[in-house]
């Protein structure tokens, strides 16, 4: 019997365990992917730590997947064996519920599927994916280095293009880390007057080399005042997981500005006076669908945008995960499947 290998979490707060399983047959509107690489994302901790109710174990995490379609299930149209595809957080949608019919498939009422959380993900040599979750991968985009674009890349790219800013507008990227180092590149290539914000000066040179036109050291500056002195931000992309940092910067929004929150924090306190007179807004952002992933990959290809990665062999998923969680990774961690 043909087998695959997975790095699975046996139970909440468990450690990764290598397992052999029979190769699964794709169901209706599903494909089987031979995985080439999978990024290690902070959200994988939801599965590893059991932080989301209803996860069934053992579970294979991983939602920054690039691979090749190896088998098609029934009723799959428009996709072929041999096509390179990516899969992100979005696990699929039904296509017929009111949200899907209003072009909001991310909020599908029937298929609340999350790759690597409600269904097995890409810490594996093979995985199944639903067709709506698939993104085509440009031929000359490297699988291993590009895997993080499926979550970290797409979330920042998509939030920025939906932030209401246009070319020339002042846009701040709060945090120069796994998300922020990509956010800076997307902001600059989308034509924004890009400001990188981080604690200390040690990442300034890197931020500027990635496309930041200005840099603010959040440890010394009054962040909000610094942004207001530049005219106020049309958008701020909050990639950090610190409510304090978001609270310190929100006053830097300009008229009709939006704070786009993509880093999860338990509680965020905003002074409404920072919003009212400026008609400013605070908005959360869902990463995106298969189509958004595809746009991200193509935009990255066209503009030479790349994730800076540390690469681990698939069998070292535990080390890779712990390194990512330590916050010391520069900047994304990727598992490479051997083939
Ligand atoms: Zn992610
Ligand atoms: Zn739906």
mmCIF file with all atom_site columns, N, CA and C and ligand atoms in Angstrom, residues 93-97 100 108-110, ligand 2:
data_model
loop_
_atom_site.group_PDB
_atom_site.id
_atom_site.type_symbol
_atom_site.label_atom_id
_atom_site.label_alt_id
_atom_site.label_comp_id
_atom_site.label_asym_id
_atom_site.label_entity_id
_atom_site.label_seq_id
_atom_site.pdbx_PDB_ins_code
_atom_site.Cartn_x
_atom_site.Cartn_y
_atom_site.Cartn_z
_atom_site.occupancy
_atom_site.B_iso_or_equiv
_atom_site.pdbx_formal_charge
_atom_site.auth_seq_id
_atom_site.auth_comp_id
_atom_site.auth_asym_id
_atom_site.auth_atom_id
_atom_site.pdbx_PDB_model_num
ATOM   1  N  N   . UNK A 1 93  ? -14.717 26.643 0.726  1.00 0.00 ? 93  UNK A N   1
ATOM   2  C  CA  . UNK A 1 93  ? -16.029 27.283 0.885  1.00 0.00 ? 93  UNK A CA  1
ATOM   3  C  C   . UNK A 1 93  ? -17.035 26.516 0.048  1.00 0.00 ? 93  UNK A C   1
ATOM   4  N  N   . UNK A 1 94  ? -18.334 26.738 0.327  1.00 0.00 ? 94  UNK A N   1
ATOM   5  C  CA  . UNK A 1 94  ? -19.352 25.927 -0.346 1.00 0.00 ? 94  UNK A CA  1
ATOM   6  C  C   . UNK A 1 94  ? -19.733 26.484 -1.714 1.00 0.00 ? 94  UNK A C   1
ATOM   7  N  N   . UNK A 1 95  ? -19.656 27.807 -1.875 1.00 0.00 ? 95  UNK A N   1
ATOM   8  C  CA  . UNK A 1 95  ? -20.015 28.405 -3.156 1.00 0.00 ? 95  UNK A CA  1
ATOM   9  C  C   . UNK A 1 95  ? -21.479 28.779 -3.294 1.00 0.00 ? 95  UNK A C   1
ATOM   10 N  N   . UNK A 1 96  ? -22.349 28.341 -2.356 1.00 0.00 ? 96  UNK A N   1
ATOM   11 C  CA  . UNK A 1 96  ? -23.780 28.616 -2.543 1.00 0.00 ? 96  UNK A CA  1
ATOM   12 C  C   . UNK A 1 96  ? -24.450 29.321 -1.357 1.00 0.00 ? 96  UNK A C   1
ATOM   13 N  N   . UNK A 1 97  ? -23.761 29.450 -0.213 1.00 0.00 ? 97  UNK A N   1
ATOM   14 C  CA  . UNK A 1 97  ? -24.409 30.115 0.923  1.00 0.00 ? 97  UNK A CA  1
ATOM   15 C  C   . UNK A 1 97  ? -24.451 31.625 0.664  1.00 0.00 ? 97  UNK A C   1
ATOM   16 N  N   . UNK A 1 100 ? -20.934 33.260 0.499  1.00 0.00 ? 100 UNK A N   1
ATOM   17 C  CA  . UNK A 1 100 ? -20.210 32.925 -0.729 1.00 0.00 ? 100 UNK A CA  1
ATOM   18 C  C   . UNK A 1 100 ? -20.799 33.694 -1.904 1.00 0.00 ? 100 UNK A C   1
ATOM   19 N  N   . UNK A 1 108 ? -17.729 31.758 4.753  1.00 0.00 ? 108 UNK A N   1
ATOM   20 C  CA  . UNK A 1 108 ? -18.681 30.715 4.330  1.00 0.00 ? 108 UNK A CA  1
ATOM   21 C  C   . UNK A 1 108 ? -19.406 30.117 5.543  1.00 0.00 ? 108 UNK A C   1
ATOM   22 N  N   . UNK A 1 109 ? -20.728 29.964 5.390  1.00 0.00 ? 109 UNK A N   1
ATOM   23 C  CA  . UNK A 1 109 ? -21.538 29.467 6.510  1.00 0.00 ? 109 UNK A CA  1
ATOM   24 C  C   . UNK A 1 109 ? -21.509 27.944 6.612  1.00 0.00 ? 109 UNK A C   1
ATOM   25 N  N   . UNK A 1 110 ? -21.088 27.288 5.556  1.00 0.00 ? 110 UNK A N   1
ATOM   26 C  CA  . UNK A 1 110 ? -21.148 25.821 5.556  1.00 0.00 ? 110 UNK A CA  1
ATOM   27 C  C   . UNK A 1 110 ? -19.794 25.149 5.740  1.00 0.00 ? 110 UNK A C   1
HETATM 28 ZN ZN1 . LIG B 2 .   ? -20.482 29.204 1.563  1.00 0.00 ? 2   LIG B ZN1 1
#
